XYZ file of C-alpha atoms in Angstrom:
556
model
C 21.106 9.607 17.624
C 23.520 7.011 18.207
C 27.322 7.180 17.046
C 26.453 4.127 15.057
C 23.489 5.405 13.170
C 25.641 9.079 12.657
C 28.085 7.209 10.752
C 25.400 4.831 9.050
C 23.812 8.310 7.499
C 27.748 10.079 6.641
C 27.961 6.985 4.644
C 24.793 6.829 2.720
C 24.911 10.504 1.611
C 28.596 9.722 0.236
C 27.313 7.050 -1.575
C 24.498 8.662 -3.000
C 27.138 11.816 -3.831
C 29.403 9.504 -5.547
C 26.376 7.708 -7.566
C 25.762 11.484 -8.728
C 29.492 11.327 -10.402
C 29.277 8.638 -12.973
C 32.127 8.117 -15.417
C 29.471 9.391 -18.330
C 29.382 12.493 -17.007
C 33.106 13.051 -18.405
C 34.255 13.884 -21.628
C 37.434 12.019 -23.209
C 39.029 15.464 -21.771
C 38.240 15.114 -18.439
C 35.538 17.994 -19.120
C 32.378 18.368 -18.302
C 29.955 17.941 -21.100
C 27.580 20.494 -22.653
C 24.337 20.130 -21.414
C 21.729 18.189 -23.344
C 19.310 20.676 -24.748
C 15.614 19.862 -23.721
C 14.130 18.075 -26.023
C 11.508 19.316 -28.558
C 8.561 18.273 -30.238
C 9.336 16.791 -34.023
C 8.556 19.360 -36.575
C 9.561 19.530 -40.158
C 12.607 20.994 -41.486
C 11.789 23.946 -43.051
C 14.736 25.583 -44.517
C 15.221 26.103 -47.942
C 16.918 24.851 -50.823
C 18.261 27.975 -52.538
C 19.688 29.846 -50.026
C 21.369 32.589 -52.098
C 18.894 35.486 -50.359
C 21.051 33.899 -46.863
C 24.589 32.989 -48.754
C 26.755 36.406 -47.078
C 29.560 35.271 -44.954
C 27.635 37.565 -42.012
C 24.607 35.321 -42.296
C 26.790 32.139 -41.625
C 24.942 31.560 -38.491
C 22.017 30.801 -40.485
C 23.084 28.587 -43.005
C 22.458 25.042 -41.219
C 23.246 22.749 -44.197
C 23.733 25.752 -47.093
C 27.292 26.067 -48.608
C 28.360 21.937 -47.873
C 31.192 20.641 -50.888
C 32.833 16.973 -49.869
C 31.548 16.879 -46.562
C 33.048 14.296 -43.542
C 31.087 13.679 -40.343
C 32.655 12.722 -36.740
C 30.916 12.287 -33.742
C 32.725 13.551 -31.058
C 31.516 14.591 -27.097
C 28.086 14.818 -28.241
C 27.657 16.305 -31.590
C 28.537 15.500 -35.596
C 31.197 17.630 -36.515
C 31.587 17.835 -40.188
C 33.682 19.873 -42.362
C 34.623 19.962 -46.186
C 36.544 21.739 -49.407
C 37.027 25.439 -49.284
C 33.878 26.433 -51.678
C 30.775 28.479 -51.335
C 28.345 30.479 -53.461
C 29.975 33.486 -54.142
C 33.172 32.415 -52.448
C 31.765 33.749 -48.929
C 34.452 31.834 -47.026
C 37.509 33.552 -48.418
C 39.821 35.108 -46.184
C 38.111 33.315 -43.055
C 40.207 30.362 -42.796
C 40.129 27.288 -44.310
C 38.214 23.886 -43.534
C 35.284 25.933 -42.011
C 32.735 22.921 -39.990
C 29.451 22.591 -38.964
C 27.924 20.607 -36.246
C 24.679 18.756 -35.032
C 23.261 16.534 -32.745
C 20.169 15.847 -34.648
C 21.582 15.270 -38.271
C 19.021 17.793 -39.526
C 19.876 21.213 -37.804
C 23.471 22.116 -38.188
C 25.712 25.173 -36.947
C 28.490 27.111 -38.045
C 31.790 25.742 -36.329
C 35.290 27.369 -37.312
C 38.130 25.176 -39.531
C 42.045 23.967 -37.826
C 43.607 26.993 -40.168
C 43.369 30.661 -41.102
C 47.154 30.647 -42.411
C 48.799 28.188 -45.095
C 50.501 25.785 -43.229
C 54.178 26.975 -43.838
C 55.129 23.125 -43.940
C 53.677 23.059 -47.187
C 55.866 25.471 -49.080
C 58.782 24.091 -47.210
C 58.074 20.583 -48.824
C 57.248 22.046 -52.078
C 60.856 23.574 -52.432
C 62.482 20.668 -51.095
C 61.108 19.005 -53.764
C 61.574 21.137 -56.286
C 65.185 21.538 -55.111
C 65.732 17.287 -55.545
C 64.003 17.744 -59.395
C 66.752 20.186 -60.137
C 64.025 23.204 -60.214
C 63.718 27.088 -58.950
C 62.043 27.364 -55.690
C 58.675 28.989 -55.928
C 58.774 31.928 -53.648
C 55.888 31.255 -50.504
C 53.735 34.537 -51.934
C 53.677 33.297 -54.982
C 51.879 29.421 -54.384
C 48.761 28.925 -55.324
C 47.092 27.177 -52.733
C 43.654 25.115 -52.686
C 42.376 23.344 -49.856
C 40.374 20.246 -50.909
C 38.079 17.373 -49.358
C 39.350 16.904 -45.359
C 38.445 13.638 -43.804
C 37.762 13.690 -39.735
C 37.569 10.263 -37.687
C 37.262 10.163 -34.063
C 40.333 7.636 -32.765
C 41.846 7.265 -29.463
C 45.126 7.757 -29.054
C 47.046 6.641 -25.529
C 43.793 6.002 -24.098
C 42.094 9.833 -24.973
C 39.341 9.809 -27.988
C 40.799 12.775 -30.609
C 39.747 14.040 -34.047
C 42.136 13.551 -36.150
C 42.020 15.276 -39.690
C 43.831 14.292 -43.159
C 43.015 17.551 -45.333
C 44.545 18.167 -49.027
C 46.435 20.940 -50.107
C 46.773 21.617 -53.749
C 49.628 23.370 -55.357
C 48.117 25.728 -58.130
C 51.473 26.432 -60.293
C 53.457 24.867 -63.595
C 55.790 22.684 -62.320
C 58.822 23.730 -65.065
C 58.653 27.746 -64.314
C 56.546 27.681 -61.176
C 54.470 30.240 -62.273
C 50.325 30.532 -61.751
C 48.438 28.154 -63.550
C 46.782 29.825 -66.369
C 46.367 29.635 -70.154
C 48.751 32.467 -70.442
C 51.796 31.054 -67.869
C 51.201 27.508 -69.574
C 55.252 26.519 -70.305
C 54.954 22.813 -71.279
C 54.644 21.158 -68.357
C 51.813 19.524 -66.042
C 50.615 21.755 -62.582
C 52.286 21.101 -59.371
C 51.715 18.582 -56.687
C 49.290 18.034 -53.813
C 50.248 17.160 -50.442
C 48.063 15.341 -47.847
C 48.509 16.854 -44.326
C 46.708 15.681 -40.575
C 46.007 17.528 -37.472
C 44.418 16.646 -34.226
C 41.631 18.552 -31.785
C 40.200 17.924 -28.278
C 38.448 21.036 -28.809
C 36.698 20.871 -32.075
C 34.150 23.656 -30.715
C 36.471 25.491 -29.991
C 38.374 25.248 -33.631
C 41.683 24.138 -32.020
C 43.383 22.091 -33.770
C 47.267 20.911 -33.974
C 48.996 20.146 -37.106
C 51.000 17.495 -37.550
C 52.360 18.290 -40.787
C 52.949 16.014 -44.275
C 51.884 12.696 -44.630
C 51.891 12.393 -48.591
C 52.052 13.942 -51.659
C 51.465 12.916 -55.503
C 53.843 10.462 -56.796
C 54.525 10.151 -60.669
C 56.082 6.580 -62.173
C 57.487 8.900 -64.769
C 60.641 9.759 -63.026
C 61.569 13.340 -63.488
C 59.829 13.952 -67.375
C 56.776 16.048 -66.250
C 56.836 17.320 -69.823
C 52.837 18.045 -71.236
C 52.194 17.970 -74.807
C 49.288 20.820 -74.686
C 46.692 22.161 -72.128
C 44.345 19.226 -74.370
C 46.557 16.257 -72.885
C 44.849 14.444 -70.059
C 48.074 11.969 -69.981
C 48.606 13.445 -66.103
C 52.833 12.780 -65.028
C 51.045 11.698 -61.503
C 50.411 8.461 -61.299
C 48.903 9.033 -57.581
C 47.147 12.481 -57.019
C 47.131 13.057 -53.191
C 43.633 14.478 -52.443
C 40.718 13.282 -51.440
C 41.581 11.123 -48.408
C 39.761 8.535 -46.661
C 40.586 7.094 -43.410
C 39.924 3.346 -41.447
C 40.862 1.563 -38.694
C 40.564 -1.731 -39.429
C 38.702 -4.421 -36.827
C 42.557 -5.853 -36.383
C 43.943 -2.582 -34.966
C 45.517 -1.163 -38.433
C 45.033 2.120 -39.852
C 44.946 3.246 -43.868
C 44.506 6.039 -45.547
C 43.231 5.544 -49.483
C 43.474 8.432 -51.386
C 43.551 9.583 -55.203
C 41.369 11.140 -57.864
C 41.174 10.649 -61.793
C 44.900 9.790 -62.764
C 45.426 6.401 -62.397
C 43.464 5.076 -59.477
C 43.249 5.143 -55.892
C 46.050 4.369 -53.346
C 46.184 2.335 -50.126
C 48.594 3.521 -47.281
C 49.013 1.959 -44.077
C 49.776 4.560 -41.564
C 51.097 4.576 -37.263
C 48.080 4.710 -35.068
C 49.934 7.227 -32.786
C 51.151 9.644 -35.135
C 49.145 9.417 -38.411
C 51.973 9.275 -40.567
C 52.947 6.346 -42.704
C 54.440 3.512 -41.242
C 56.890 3.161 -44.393
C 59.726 5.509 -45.632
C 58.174 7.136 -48.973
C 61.409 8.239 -50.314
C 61.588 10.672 -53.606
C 57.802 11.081 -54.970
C 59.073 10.142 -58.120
C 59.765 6.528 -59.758
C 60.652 5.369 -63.041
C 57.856 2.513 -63.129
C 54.288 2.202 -61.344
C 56.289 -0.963 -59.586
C 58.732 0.837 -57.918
C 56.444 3.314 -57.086
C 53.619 1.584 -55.485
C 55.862 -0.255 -53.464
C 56.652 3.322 -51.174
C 53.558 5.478 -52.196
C 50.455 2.652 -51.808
C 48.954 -0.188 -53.340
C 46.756 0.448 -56.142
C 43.071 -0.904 -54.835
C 40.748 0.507 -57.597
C 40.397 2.242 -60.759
C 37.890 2.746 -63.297
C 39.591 1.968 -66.381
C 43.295 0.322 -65.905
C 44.795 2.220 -68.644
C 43.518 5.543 -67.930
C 45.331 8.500 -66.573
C 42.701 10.909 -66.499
C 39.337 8.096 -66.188
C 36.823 10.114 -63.963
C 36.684 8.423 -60.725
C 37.670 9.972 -57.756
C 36.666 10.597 -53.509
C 36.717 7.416 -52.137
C 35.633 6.631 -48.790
C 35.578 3.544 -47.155
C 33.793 1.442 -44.234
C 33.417 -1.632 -42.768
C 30.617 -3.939 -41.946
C 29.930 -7.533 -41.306
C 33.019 -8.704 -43.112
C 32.862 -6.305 -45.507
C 35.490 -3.280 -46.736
C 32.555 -1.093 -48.478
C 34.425 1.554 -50.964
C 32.177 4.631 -52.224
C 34.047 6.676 -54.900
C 32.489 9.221 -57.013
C 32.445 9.385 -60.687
C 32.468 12.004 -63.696
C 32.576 15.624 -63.230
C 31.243 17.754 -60.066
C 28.995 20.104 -61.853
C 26.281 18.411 -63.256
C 27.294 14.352 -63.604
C 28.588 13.385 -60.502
C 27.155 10.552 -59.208
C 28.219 7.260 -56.513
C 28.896 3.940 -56.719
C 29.975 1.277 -54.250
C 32.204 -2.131 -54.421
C 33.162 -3.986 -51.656
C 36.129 -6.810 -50.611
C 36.453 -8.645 -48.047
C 40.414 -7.734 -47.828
C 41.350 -4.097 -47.264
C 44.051 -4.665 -50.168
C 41.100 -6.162 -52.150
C 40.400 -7.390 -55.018
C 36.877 -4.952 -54.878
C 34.293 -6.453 -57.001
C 30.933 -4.576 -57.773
C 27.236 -6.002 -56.865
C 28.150 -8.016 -60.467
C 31.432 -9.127 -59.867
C 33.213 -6.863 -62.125
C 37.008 -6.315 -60.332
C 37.059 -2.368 -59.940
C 41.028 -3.027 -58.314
C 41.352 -4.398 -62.147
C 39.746 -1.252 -63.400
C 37.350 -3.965 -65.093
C 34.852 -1.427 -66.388
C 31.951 0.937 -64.803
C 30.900 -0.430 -61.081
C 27.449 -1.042 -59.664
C 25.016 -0.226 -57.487
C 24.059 3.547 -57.811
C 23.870 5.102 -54.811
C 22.794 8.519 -56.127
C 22.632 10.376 -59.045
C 21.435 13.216 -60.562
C 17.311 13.316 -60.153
C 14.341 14.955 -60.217
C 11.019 13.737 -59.279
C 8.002 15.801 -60.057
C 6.469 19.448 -59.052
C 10.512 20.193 -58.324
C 13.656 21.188 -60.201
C 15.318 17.969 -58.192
C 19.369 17.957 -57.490
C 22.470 17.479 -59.602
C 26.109 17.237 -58.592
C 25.367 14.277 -55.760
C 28.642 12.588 -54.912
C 31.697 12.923 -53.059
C 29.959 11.521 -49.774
C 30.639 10.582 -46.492
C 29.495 7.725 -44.702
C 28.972 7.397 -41.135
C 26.692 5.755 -38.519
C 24.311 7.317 -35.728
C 25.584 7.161 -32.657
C 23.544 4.970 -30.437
C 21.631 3.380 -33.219
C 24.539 2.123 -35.081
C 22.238 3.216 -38.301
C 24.100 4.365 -41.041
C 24.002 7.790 -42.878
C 25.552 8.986 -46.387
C 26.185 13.049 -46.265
C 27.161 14.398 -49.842
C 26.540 17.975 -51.428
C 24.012 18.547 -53.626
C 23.819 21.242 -56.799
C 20.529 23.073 -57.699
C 20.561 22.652 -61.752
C 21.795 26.063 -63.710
C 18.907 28.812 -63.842
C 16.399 27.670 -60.852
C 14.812 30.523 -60.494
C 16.241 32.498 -63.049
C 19.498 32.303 -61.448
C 22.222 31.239 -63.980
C 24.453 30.968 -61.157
C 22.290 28.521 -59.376
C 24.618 25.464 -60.093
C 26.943 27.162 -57.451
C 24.637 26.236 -54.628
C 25.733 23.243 -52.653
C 23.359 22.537 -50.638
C 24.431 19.588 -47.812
C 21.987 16.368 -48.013
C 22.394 13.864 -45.240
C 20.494 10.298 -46.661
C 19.711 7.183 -44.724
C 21.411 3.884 -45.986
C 19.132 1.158 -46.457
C 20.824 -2.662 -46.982
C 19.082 -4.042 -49.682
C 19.163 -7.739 -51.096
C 21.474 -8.052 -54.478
C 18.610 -10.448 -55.234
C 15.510 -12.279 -54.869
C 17.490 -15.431 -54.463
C 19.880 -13.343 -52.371
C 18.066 -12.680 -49.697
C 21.535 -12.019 -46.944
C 23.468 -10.326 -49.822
C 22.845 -6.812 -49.002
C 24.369 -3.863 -50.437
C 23.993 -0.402 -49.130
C 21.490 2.483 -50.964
C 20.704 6.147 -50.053
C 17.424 7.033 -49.605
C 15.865 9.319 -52.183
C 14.726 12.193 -49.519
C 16.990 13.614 -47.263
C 17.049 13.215 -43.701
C 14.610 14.793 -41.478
C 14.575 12.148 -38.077
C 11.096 11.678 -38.885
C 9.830 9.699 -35.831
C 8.938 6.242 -36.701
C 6.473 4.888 -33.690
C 4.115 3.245 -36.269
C 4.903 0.280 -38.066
C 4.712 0.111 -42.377
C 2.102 -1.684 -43.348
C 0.761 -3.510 -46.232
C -2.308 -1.768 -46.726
C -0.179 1.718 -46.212
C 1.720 1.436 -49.512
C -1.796 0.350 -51.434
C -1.812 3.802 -54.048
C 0.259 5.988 -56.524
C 3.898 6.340 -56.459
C 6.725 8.315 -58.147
C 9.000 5.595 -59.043
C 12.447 6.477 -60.827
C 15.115 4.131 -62.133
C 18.549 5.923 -61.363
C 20.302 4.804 -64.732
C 24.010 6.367 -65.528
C 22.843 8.729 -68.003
C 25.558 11.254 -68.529
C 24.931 14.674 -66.613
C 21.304 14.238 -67.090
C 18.842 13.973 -64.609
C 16.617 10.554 -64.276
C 12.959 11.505 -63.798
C 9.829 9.881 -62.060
C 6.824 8.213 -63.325
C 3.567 7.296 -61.882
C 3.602 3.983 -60.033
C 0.480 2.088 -58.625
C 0.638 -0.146 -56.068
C -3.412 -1.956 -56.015
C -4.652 -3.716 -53.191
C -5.444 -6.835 -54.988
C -1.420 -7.030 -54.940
C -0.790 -6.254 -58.758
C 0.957 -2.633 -59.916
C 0.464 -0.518 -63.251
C 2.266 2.196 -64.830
C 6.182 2.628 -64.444
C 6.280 -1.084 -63.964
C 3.585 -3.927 -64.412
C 3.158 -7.341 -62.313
C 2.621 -8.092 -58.587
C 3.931 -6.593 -55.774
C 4.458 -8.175 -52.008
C 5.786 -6.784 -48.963
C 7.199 -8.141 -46.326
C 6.460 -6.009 -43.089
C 9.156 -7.424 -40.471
C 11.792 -6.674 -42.725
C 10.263 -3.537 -44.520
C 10.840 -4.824 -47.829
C 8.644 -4.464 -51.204
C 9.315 -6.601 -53.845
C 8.555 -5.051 -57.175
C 8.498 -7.968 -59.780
C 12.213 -8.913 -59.106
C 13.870 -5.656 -57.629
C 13.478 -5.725 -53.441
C 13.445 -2.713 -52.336
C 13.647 -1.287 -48.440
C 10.476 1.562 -47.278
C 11.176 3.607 -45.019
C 9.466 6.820 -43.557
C 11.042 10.066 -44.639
C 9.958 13.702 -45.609
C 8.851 14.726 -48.920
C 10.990 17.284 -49.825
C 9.673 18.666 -52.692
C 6.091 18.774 -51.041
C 4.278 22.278 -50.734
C 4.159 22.075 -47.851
C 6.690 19.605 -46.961
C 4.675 16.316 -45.529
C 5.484 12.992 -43.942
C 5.362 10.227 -46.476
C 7.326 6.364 -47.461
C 10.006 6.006 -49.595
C 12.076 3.020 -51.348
C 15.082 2.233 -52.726
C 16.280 -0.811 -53.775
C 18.225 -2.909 -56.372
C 18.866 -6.040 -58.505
C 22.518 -7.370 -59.556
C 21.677 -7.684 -63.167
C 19.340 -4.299 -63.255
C 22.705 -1.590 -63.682
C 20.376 0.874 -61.527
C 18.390 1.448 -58.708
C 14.719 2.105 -57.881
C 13.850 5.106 -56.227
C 10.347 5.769 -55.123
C 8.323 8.208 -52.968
C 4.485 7.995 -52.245
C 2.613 10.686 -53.297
């Protein structure tokens, strides 16, 4: 062979070496990825919805979605990491850390992952006393704080060119302000509890649970200066005017970065924050103002709540997204237990004003918002779900399809288990972007599915003729901590319906829409959950901007 043709063949093998070493081969770490498990044929998701025989802390590894409370979803070098509050049935998790994750790359099998902390973060005491030291008050010695670790949010950002997840978790401070001692009926001396703080840390190795804090970002401000005086244990009055939990985090399409944050007191609170570090881009100063003026204009702009004068109005977890032009803000309302259920405004401003699917002004705490996005249920042959809210929302990666992830509560005594309200049970829900209107066709507003997620392979198209037969339709109404129920729907070929509702019925197969009378709602293939055996079948949900609810529906 020729010294030509040598060289000719060196130079093709490099090439076809160096085509072997593709940039997607490389995680944002300069690692090499985990493989890609082999993929498997579809089958449905078979694990169960009281998991109490499975609920020890030694059985963790079989959990998959079981013990799930204010859940927030990342993707991050190939899998959805999500991780929540501190709960579980039983209280499993205590004295394993805090924050504990799961993750998936299907959306519908989920493992154990370990949380950034097993200590308290000592910067949290240290900003407690500080505190406390400004308001003229006895520190609180560290062994004797009452900790809580609440509702974490997790983003994937980059950060000097490297893609990190970057976590803003709340810490609540379980003590009396005026004596510092425990919060309970017996210690109660007058005064309202103790602060929260809002913290953030960072990972590259999320697997791995390594995480680096970063320390405070915020912590509840009161427009009451330093009178945090409480008539009785019965006065909801709150001295907070900002309570700094429940976090939500965006980078908006400009480059900016916010956190909103706040439950029940008076509303929700928008602060811009440094890309690079997290932490706010303004000087808070003394958490403590003697008017909601001076204070918004260091802790946040006030962007929502449900009743203007309210300190203590039942709104809380907000979480926020944007699409097509759109700042989409979920919030939960009413209490965990039983009631909790979502709603969604939107504004094309991240300051706002947000304005619900009728144009009430939620910034303007102008009354109760709408659409429903869930809310306690129950459709037939099943005890159905309770406690639904507090949700993230994310999109698949690849797809760009977007998910909502939210616990959900068995009602008290399923199977003779009066503890049974203590399961939390994680649901992950397709969004569907429904039409606020027949005469709205582009106005779309986003609506959980009413089954859960099970990546039910859709390689056949909906058809007309498939939805021809008997439904369970539901209209999710705000009914106080009750559960809306199903009623038999028919759907006849000849294009009229009878029983829940009465008219005509038309579909519309390229954009998988059913128009029921004058609610257009979206079908979409998911599992029946409540099926035994579970089973493949369509489901809807829709809206109309005048109807205060939403259809639900699943084919029987």
């Amino acid at each position: 062979m020729s010294l030509k043709n040598v060289l000719f063949w060196i130079v093709a093998l490099m090439m076809l070496t160096l085509a072997g070493c593709k940039d997607d081969d490389i995680t944002p770490n300069g690692e090499e990825p985990e493989p890609e498990p082999e993929p498997t044929e579809w089958s449905i998701p078979t694990y169960a919805d009281d998991y109490s025989p499975i609920a020890a802390w030694s059985l963790r590894n079989q959990w998959n979605l079981a013990n799930v409370h204010d859940p927030s979803v990342a993707y991050y070098n190939g899998y959805y990491y999500m991780y929540g509050t501190d709960a579980s049935y039983g209280n499993e998790h205590e004295g394993h850390g805090h924050f504990q994750g799961k993750r998936s790359r299907d959306l519908v099998n989920w493992d154990w992952v370990g949380g950034p902390f097993y200590d308290d973060p000592a910067w949290v005491a240290d900003s407690l006393n500080a505190i406390r030291s400004r308001m003229g008050l006895e520190t609180i010695p560290e062994n004797e704080i009452n900790y809580g670790y609440w509702a974490p949010v997790v983003r994937r950002v980059n950060v000097d060119g490297q893609e990190i997840l970057r976590m803003y978790y709340s810490i609540i401070i379980d003590n009396y302000i005026e004596t510092g001692k425990a919060n309970t009926p017996a210690n109660f001396d007058g005064s309202w509890v103790e602060r929260a703080f809002i913290g953030v840390c960072e990972s590259t190795d999320p697997a791995g649970a390594v995480w680096v804090d970063k320390g405070f970002v915020t912590t509840s401000s009161s427009d009451r200066g330093l009178d945090y005086s409480r008539s009785g244990t019965n006065d909801w009055s709150a001295y907070f005017y900002y309570n700094a939990i429940d976090p939500t985090y965006i980078v908006t399409p400009e480059g900016k970065h916010f956190l909103i944050h706040g439950s029940w007191h008076s509303g929700f609170a928008l602060l811009e924050v440094d890309a690079a570090t997290g932490k706010p881009l303004n000087t808070l100063g003394e958490p403590y103002a003697d008017s909601a003026s001076e204070l918004v204009q260091r802790y946040g702009l006030r962007v929502g709540t449900r009743t203007a004068s309210s300190r203590w109005q039942g709104s809380e977890a907000p979480e926020i997204i944007y699409k097509d032009g759109y700042y989409y803000l979920f919030m939960a309302y009413d209490g965990l237990d039983v009631p909790y259920n979502t709603r969604v405004v939107r504004s094309e401003n991240i300051e706002g004003p947000y304005l619900d699917i009728t144009g009430r002004n939620f910034t303007n705490g102008r009354g109760d918002s709408y659409p429903i996005v869930t809310h306690p249920y129950k459709f037939n042959l099943h005890h159905g779900w309770v406690g639904i809210a507090h949700c993230a929302i994310f999109q698949e990666e690849g797809s760009g399809d977007w998910f909502y992830m939210s616990q959900g509560r068995l009602p008290a005594n399923v199977n003779g288990n009066p503890y049974s309200n203590a399961l939390m049970m994680g649901h992950v829900r397709r969004i569907v972007w429904c039409p606020a209107s027949i005469d709205e066709p582009d106005n779309l507003w986003p609506l959980a599915l009413p089954q859960r997620y099970a990546a039910v392979p859709d390689d056949e198209p909906i058809t007309s003729d498939l939805l021809v037969g008997t439904w369970e339709h539901m209209k999710l109404e705000y009914t106080y901590a009750q559960q809306n129920t199903a009623k038999s729907l028919t759907l006849n070929a000849d294009g009229t319906m009878s029983g829940a509702l009465s008219g005509s019925w038309s579909y519309d197969e390229a954009k998988k829409q059913l128009t029921l009378g004058n609610v257009i709602v979206c079908v979409e293939r998911e599992v029946d959950w409540e099926a035994s055996p579970r089973k493949v079948t369509l489901v809807y949900a829709g809206t109309e901007k005048s109807l205060n609810g939403t259809y639900w529906g699943k084919k029987k």
